[in-house]
Coordinates of N, CA, C and O in Angstrom, one line a residue:
M1 N 216.7 -2.1 -48.7 CA 217.8 -2.3 -48.3 C 218.3 -1.2 -47.9 O 218.2 -0.2 -48.4
T2 N 218.2 -0.8 -46.8 CA 219.0 0.6 -45.9 C 220.7 0.1 -45.9 O 221.3 -0.8 -45.4
Y3 N 221.1 1.2 -46.2 CA 222.8 1.3 -46.4 C 223.3 2.1 -44.9 O 223.0 3.1 -45.2
P4 N 224.3 1.3 -44.7 CA 225.1 2.6 -43.6 C 225.3 4.0 -44.0 O 225.8 3.9 -45.0
G5 N 225.1 5.4 -43.5 CA 225.3 6.1 -43.8 C 224.3 7.0 -44.5 O 224.1 8.2 -44.9
Q6 N 222.9 6.5 -44.6 CA 222.0 7.1 -45.8 C 220.9 7.5 -44.8 O 219.9 8.1 -45.3
G7 N 221.4 7.5 -43.3 CA 220.4 8.0 -42.5 C 218.7 7.5 -42.8 O 217.8 7.9 -42.5
G8 N 218.7 6.6 -43.0 CA 217.3 5.5 -43.0 C 216.6 5.2 -44.0 O 216.0 4.5 -44.3
R9 N 217.1 5.9 -45.2 CA 216.5 6.1 -46.1 C 216.9 4.6 -47.2 O 218.1 4.3 -47.1
R10 N 215.9 4.2 -47.5 CA 215.7 2.9 -48.6 C 216.2 3.0 -49.9 O 215.5 4.0 -51.0
R11 N 217.5 2.5 -50.7 CA 217.4 2.4 -51.8 C 217.0 1.6 -52.4 O 216.9 0.2 -52.6
L12 N 216.2 2.2 -53.7 CA 215.6 1.2 -54.8 C 216.4 0.5 -56.2 O 217.1 1.4 -56.5
T13 N 216.3 -0.7 -55.9 CA 217.0 -1.4 -57.1 C 216.5 -1.4 -58.5 O 214.9 -0.8 -58.0
A14 N 217.0 -1.6 -59.5 CA 216.5 -1.6 -60.7 C 215.4 -2.1 -60.9 O 214.2 -1.8 -61.4
P15 N 214.9 -3.6 -60.2 CA 213.7 -4.1 -60.4 C 212.5 -3.5 -59.6 O 211.3 -3.6 -60.1
E16 N 213.0 -3.2 -58.7 CA 211.7 -2.3 -57.6 C 211.5 -1.0 -58.7 O 209.9 -0.3 -58.1
Q17 N 212.5 0.0 -59.0 CA 212.0 1.0 -59.6 C 211.3 0.6 -60.9 O 209.7 1.4 -61.3
A18 N 211.0 -0.4 -61.8 CA 210.6 -0.6 -62.5 C 209.2 -1.5 -62.4 O 208.9 -1.9 -63.3
S19 N 208.7 -1.9 -61.3 CA 207.6 -3.1 -60.7 C 206.6 -2.4 -60.9 O 205.6 -3.1 -61.0
G20 N 206.2 -1.1 -61.4 CA 204.8 -0.9 -62.1 C 204.1 -0.2 -60.5 O 204.6 0.6 -59.4
P21 N 202.8 -0.2 -60.5 CA 202.1 0.8 -59.5 C 202.4 0.0 -58.1 O 202.4 -1.3 -57.8
Q22 N 202.5 0.8 -57.2 CA 202.7 0.4 -56.1 C 201.6 0.8 -54.9 O 200.5 1.4 -55.5
T23 N 201.5 -0.4 -53.8 CA 200.2 -0.1 -53.1 C 200.9 0.3 -51.3 O 202.2 0.0 -51.6
I24 N 200.1 0.7 -50.7 CA 200.4 1.0 -49.2 C 200.4 0.4 -48.7 O 199.0 -0.1 -48.8
T25 N 201.3 -0.3 -47.9 CA 201.1 -1.1 -46.6 C 200.6 -0.7 -45.6 O 200.8 0.6 -45.1
D26 N 200.0 -1.8 -44.2 CA 199.8 -0.5 -42.7 C 200.8 -0.3 -42.4 O 200.5 0.5 -41.0
Q27 N 202.3 -0.9 -42.5 CA 203.2 0.2 -41.9 C 203.5 1.4 -42.2 O 204.6 2.0 -42.2
G28 N 202.9 1.4 -43.3 CA 202.9 3.2 -44.5 C 204.5 3.1 -45.4 O 204.6 4.0 -46.2
T29 N 204.7 2.0 -45.5 CA 206.0 1.8 -46.8 C 205.2 1.7 -48.3 O 204.2 0.4 -48.0
S30 N 205.8 1.8 -49.2 CA 205.1 1.8 -50.5 C 205.7 0.0 -50.9 O 207.0 -0.4 -50.9
M31 N 204.6 -0.9 -51.7 CA 205.0 -2.2 -51.9 C 204.2 -2.5 -53.1 O 203.0 -2.7 -53.3
S32 N 205.1 -3.3 -54.1 CA 204.5 -3.4 -55.4 C 203.8 -5.0 -55.2 O 204.1 -5.3 -54.2
K33 N 203.0 -5.3 -56.0 CA 202.6 -6.6 -55.6 C 203.2 -7.8 -55.7 O 202.9 -8.5 -55.5
R34 N 203.9 -7.6 -56.8 CA 205.3 -8.3 -57.0 C 206.0 -8.6 -55.4 O 206.2 -9.9 -55.3
D35 N 206.1 -7.6 -54.8 CA 207.2 -7.6 -53.9 C 206.3 -8.3 -52.9 O 206.3 -9.2 -51.8
E36 N 204.9 -8.1 -52.9 CA 203.6 -9.0 -51.4 C 203.8 -10.6 -51.8 O 203.7 -11.3 -50.9
V37 N 203.9 -10.8 -53.1 CA 204.0 -12.6 -53.4 C 205.1 -12.6 -53.3 O 205.6 -13.8 -52.2
V38 N 206.5 -11.8 -53.7 CA 208.0 -12.9 -52.7 C 207.6 -12.7 -51.4 O 208.3 -13.4 -50.8
E39 N 206.8 -12.0 -50.3 CA 207.2 -11.6 -49.0 C 206.1 -12.9 -48.3 O 206.8 -13.6 -47.7
L40 N 205.2 -12.9 -49.1 CA 204.1 -14.2 -48.9 C 205.0 -15.7 -49.1 O 205.5 -16.3 -48.1
A41 N 205.8 -15.7 -50.2 CA 206.3 -17.0 -50.5 C 207.2 -17.0 -49.9 O 207.8 -18.6 -49.2
S42 N 208.1 -16.2 -49.4 CA 209.3 -16.2 -48.3 C 209.2 -16.8 -47.1 O 209.6 -17.2 -46.4
S43 N 207.9 -16.6 -46.7 CA 207.5 -16.8 -45.2 C 207.5 -18.2 -45.0 O 208.0 -19.1 -44.3
N44 N 206.0 -19.0 -46.3 CA 206.4 -20.4 -46.1 C 205.4 -20.7 -47.4 O 204.4 -20.5 -47.7
P45 N 206.9 -21.3 -48.4 CA 206.1 -21.9 -49.4 C 205.2 -22.9 -49.7 O 204.1 -23.1 -50.7
I46 N 204.6 -23.8 -48.5 CA 203.9 -24.8 -48.7 C 202.3 -24.2 -48.0 O 201.9 -24.7 -48.6
S47 N 202.7 -22.8 -47.5 CA 201.4 -22.4 -47.1 C 201.2 -21.5 -48.3 O 199.9 -21.7 -48.4
L48 N 201.4 -21.0 -48.7 CA 201.3 -20.4 -50.1 C 201.2 -21.4 -50.9 O 199.8 -21.5 -51.8
L49 N 201.6 -22.6 -51.3 CA 200.8 -23.4 -52.2 C 199.4 -24.2 -51.4 O 198.8 -24.1 -52.4
S50 N 199.2 -24.3 -50.4 CA 198.2 -24.4 -49.9 C 196.6 -23.9 -50.3 O 195.8 -23.5 -50.4
G51 N 197.3 -22.2 -50.1 CA 196.4 -21.2 -50.2 C 196.1 -20.7 -51.9 O 195.1 -20.7 -52.0
W52 N 196.7 -21.6 -53.1 CA 197.0 -21.4 -54.2 C 195.6 -22.5 -54.6 O 195.1 -23.0 -55.2
G53 N 195.2 -23.7 -53.6 CA 194.4 -24.8 -53.8 C 195.1 -25.9 -53.7 O 194.5 -27.1 -54.3
I54 N 196.0 -26.2 -53.8 CA 197.2 -27.3 -54.0 C 197.3 -28.1 -53.0 O 197.5 -27.8 -51.5
R55 N 196.4 -29.4 -52.9 CA 196.4 -30.5 -52.0 C 197.2 -31.3 -52.2 O 198.2 -31.6 -52.5
S56 N 197.5 -32.4 -51.0 CA 198.5 -33.1 -50.5 C 198.0 -34.2 -52.1 O 199.2 -35.2 -52.6
E57 N 196.8 -34.6 -52.4 CA 196.4 -35.4 -53.1 C 197.2 -35.1 -54.0 O 197.5 -36.1 -55.2
H58 N 197.2 -33.8 -54.8 CA 197.8 -33.4 -56.1 C 199.2 -33.7 -56.1 O 200.1 -34.1 -57.3
A59 N 199.9 -33.5 -55.1 CA 201.4 -33.7 -55.3 C 201.6 -35.7 -55.1 O 202.4 -36.0 -55.8
Y60 N 200.5 -36.5 -54.2 CA 200.9 -38.0 -54.6 C 200.1 -37.9 -56.1 O 201.2 -39.3 -56.4
L61 N 199.5 -37.7 -56.8 CA 199.3 -38.3 -58.0 C 200.6 -37.7 -58.9 O 200.4 -38.6 -60.0
A62 N 200.8 -36.6 -58.6 CA 202.1 -36.2 -59.4 C 203.3 -36.7 -59.6 O 203.8 -37.6 -60.8
A63 N 203.3 -37.8 -58.2 CA 204.2 -38.7 -57.6 C 204.0 -39.4 -58.9 O 204.7 -40.6 -59.6
V64 N 203.1 -40.4 -58.8 CA 202.3 -41.8 -59.5 C 203.0 -41.3 -60.8 O 203.0 -42.6 -61.4
V65 N 201.9 -40.3 -61.7 CA 202.5 -39.9 -63.0 C 204.0 -40.5 -63.2 O 204.5 -40.8 -64.2
S66 N 204.3 -39.6 -62.2 CA 205.9 -39.4 -62.8 C 206.4 -40.8 -62.7 O 207.8 -41.1 -63.4
L67 N 206.3 -41.7 -61.8 CA 206.7 -43.4 -61.7 C 205.9 -43.8 -63.0 O 207.1 -44.9 -63.5
G68 N 205.2 -43.7 -63.3 CA 204.4 -44.1 -64.6 C 205.1 -43.9 -65.6 O 206.0 -44.5 -66.5
L69 N 205.4 -42.5 -65.8 CA 206.4 -41.9 -67.3 C 207.9 -42.9 -66.9 O 208.3 -43.0 -68.2
V70 N 208.5 -42.9 -66.1 CA 209.8 -43.5 -65.6 C 209.5 -45.4 -66.3 O 210.3 -45.5 -67.0
F71 N 208.3 -45.6 -65.7 CA 208.5 -47.3 -65.9 C 207.8 -47.5 -68.0 O 208.7 -48.0 -68.6
I72 N 207.1 -46.4 -68.2 CA 207.4 -46.0 -69.9 C 208.6 -45.6 -70.7 O 209.1 -46.2 -71.4
T73 N 209.5 -44.9 -70.0 CA 210.6 -44.6 -70.5 C 211.6 -45.5 -70.5 O 212.4 -45.8 -71.6
W74 N 211.7 -46.9 -69.5 CA 212.5 -47.9 -69.7 C 211.7 -48.9 -70.4 O 212.6 -49.5 -71.1
L75 N 210.7 -48.8 -70.5 CA 210.3 -49.9 -71.7 C 210.0 -49.4 -73.0 O 210.8 -50.4 -74.1
V76 N 210.6 -48.0 -73.1 CA 211.0 -47.1 -74.8 C 212.3 -48.0 -74.9 O 212.8 -48.2 -75.7
S77 N 213.0 -47.7 -73.5 CA 214.6 -47.7 -73.7 C 215.2 -49.5 -74.2 O 216.1 -49.5 -74.9
R78 N 213.9 -50.0 -73.4 CA 214.3 -51.8 -74.0 C 213.9 -51.9 -75.3 O 214.9 -52.7 -76.1
A79 N 212.8 -51.6 -75.8 CA 212.3 -51.5 -77.0 C 214.0 -51.0 -78.1 O 213.5 -51.6 -79.3
K80 N 213.9 -50.3 -77.8 CA 214.8 -49.4 -78.8 C 216.6 -49.8 -78.6 O 216.8 -49.8 -77.6
K81 N 217.2 -50.1 -79.8 CA 218.3 -50.8 -79.7 C 219.2 -49.5 -79.9 O 220.6 -49.4 -79.4
D82 N 219.1 -48.7 -80.7 CA 219.9 -47.5 -81.3 C 219.9 -46.2 -80.2 O 221.1 -45.8 -80.3
D83 N 219.2 -45.8 -79.5 CA 219.6 -44.8 -78.5 C 218.9 -44.9 -77.4 O 218.1 -44.5 -76.6
R84 N 219.5 -45.9 -77.0 CA 218.9 -46.3 -75.3 C 219.8 -45.7 -74.2 O 219.1 -45.4 -73.5
G85 N 220.6 -44.9 -74.3 CA 221.2 -43.9 -73.4 C 220.2 -43.0 -73.4 O 220.1 -42.5 -72.0
R86 N 220.2 -42.2 -74.4 CA 218.9 -41.4 -74.1 C 217.7 -41.4 -73.2 O 217.3 -40.7 -72.3
S87 N 217.0 -42.0 -73.5 CA 215.7 -42.9 -72.8 C 216.2 -43.6 -71.4 O 215.6 -42.7 -70.5
E88 N 217.1 -44.2 -71.2 CA 217.5 -44.0 -69.6 C 218.1 -43.2 -68.9 O 217.4 -42.8 -68.0
H89 N 218.7 -41.8 -69.8 CA 218.7 -40.5 -68.9 C 217.6 -40.0 -68.6 O 217.1 -39.4 -67.6
W90 N 216.2 -40.2 -69.6 CA 215.0 -39.2 -69.2 C 214.1 -39.6 -68.4 O 213.9 -39.5 -67.5
G91 N 214.3 -41.6 -68.0 CA 213.8 -42.3 -66.8 C 214.1 -41.9 -65.7 O 214.0 -41.4 -64.7
L92 N 215.8 -41.7 -65.5 CA 216.3 -41.2 -64.2 C 216.2 -39.8 -64.0 O 215.8 -39.5 -62.6
F93 N 216.1 -38.8 -64.8 CA 215.5 -37.3 -64.8 C 213.8 -37.7 -63.8 O 214.0 -36.9 -63.2
L94 N 213.4 -38.2 -64.5 CA 211.8 -38.3 -64.0 C 211.7 -38.9 -63.0 O 210.8 -38.6 -61.9
G95 N 212.7 -40.2 -62.8 CA 212.4 -40.5 -61.3 C 212.6 -39.6 -60.4 O 212.8 -40.0 -58.9
E96 N 213.8 -39.1 -60.4 CA 214.6 -37.8 -59.4 C 213.5 -37.1 -58.8 O 213.0 -37.2 -57.7
W97 N 211.9 -37.1 -59.7 CA 211.1 -36.3 -59.0 C 210.2 -37.2 -58.0 O 209.3 -36.3 -57.3
V98 N 210.2 -38.5 -58.0 CA 209.1 -39.0 -57.5 C 209.3 -38.8 -56.3 O 208.4 -38.4 -55.3
A99 N 210.5 -38.9 -55.3 CA 210.5 -38.7 -53.8 C 210.3 -37.2 -53.9 O 209.4 -36.9 -52.6
S100 N 210.8 -36.3 -54.1 CA 210.5 -34.7 -54.1 C 208.7 -34.7 -54.2 O 208.6 -33.8 -53.2
L101 N 208.4 -35.3 -55.0 CA 206.9 -34.9 -55.0 C 206.3 -35.4 -53.8 O 204.9 -35.5 -53.3
L102 N 206.5 -36.4 -53.6 CA 205.6 -37.6 -52.1 C 206.2 -36.7 -50.9 O 205.6 -36.5 -50.2
A103 N 207.9 -36.2 -50.8 CA 207.7 -35.3 -49.6 C 207.2 -34.3 -49.6 O 206.8 -33.4 -48.6
L104 N 206.9 -33.5 -50.9 CA 205.7 -32.7 -50.6 C 204.5 -32.6 -50.5 O 204.1 -31.9 -49.7
G105 N 204.0 -33.6 -51.0 CA 202.3 -34.2 -50.5 C 202.4 -34.2 -48.9 O 201.5 -34.4 -48.6
V106 N 203.9 -34.8 -48.5 CA 203.8 -35.0 -46.8 C 204.0 -34.1 -46.1 O 202.7 -33.3 -45.1
A107 N 204.7 -32.8 -47.3 CA 204.5 -31.4 -46.3 C 203.0 -30.8 -46.8 O 202.5 -30.1 -45.6
L108 N 202.3 -31.2 -47.5 CA 200.7 -30.2 -47.7 C 199.9 -31.2 -46.7 O 199.0 -30.4 -46.2
K109 N 200.1 -32.3 -46.8 CA 199.4 -32.8 -45.4 C 199.5 -32.3 -44.3 O 198.6 -32.4 -43.6
L110 N 200.8 -32.1 -44.0 CA 200.7 -31.4 -42.7 C 200.0 -30.1 -42.1 O 199.8 -29.6 -41.3
E111 N 199.9 -29.3 -43.6 CA 199.9 -28.2 -43.4 C 198.3 -27.9 -43.8 O 197.5 -27.5 -42.8
E112 N 197.7 -29.3 -44.1 CA 196.1 -29.0 -44.2 C 195.5 -29.3 -42.8 O 194.5 -29.4 -42.2
K113 N 196.6 -30.3 -42.1 CA 196.0 -30.4 -40.5 C 196.0 -29.5 -39.6 O 195.4 -29.5 -38.5
D114 N 197.0 -28.7 -39.9 CA 197.3 -27.4 -39.4 C 195.4 -26.5 -39.4 O 195.1 -26.6 -40.1

């Protein structure tokens, strides 16, 4: 990041100073591998997931598994009489992931079409 009054010099933060080996980009600036990954992920995280080989079917499968886990936790909470609240909380926690994983699957499906 460049600060006013520094004559265009870039001040390195502590993580950048300790990030290890540097590579030179086509713009002539020095960039570590971590910075390259962060830059790629900040541009479009769905493209990054797609580039890693994660397909929409994986997200849909994870949503179905999460839904199955919700059902299993619900059954366990009905069978247990002593600690019902904890099982119900786990069911609610896992249930929140279903919609997110389905939305991720739709986003990946749209990325696959492009």
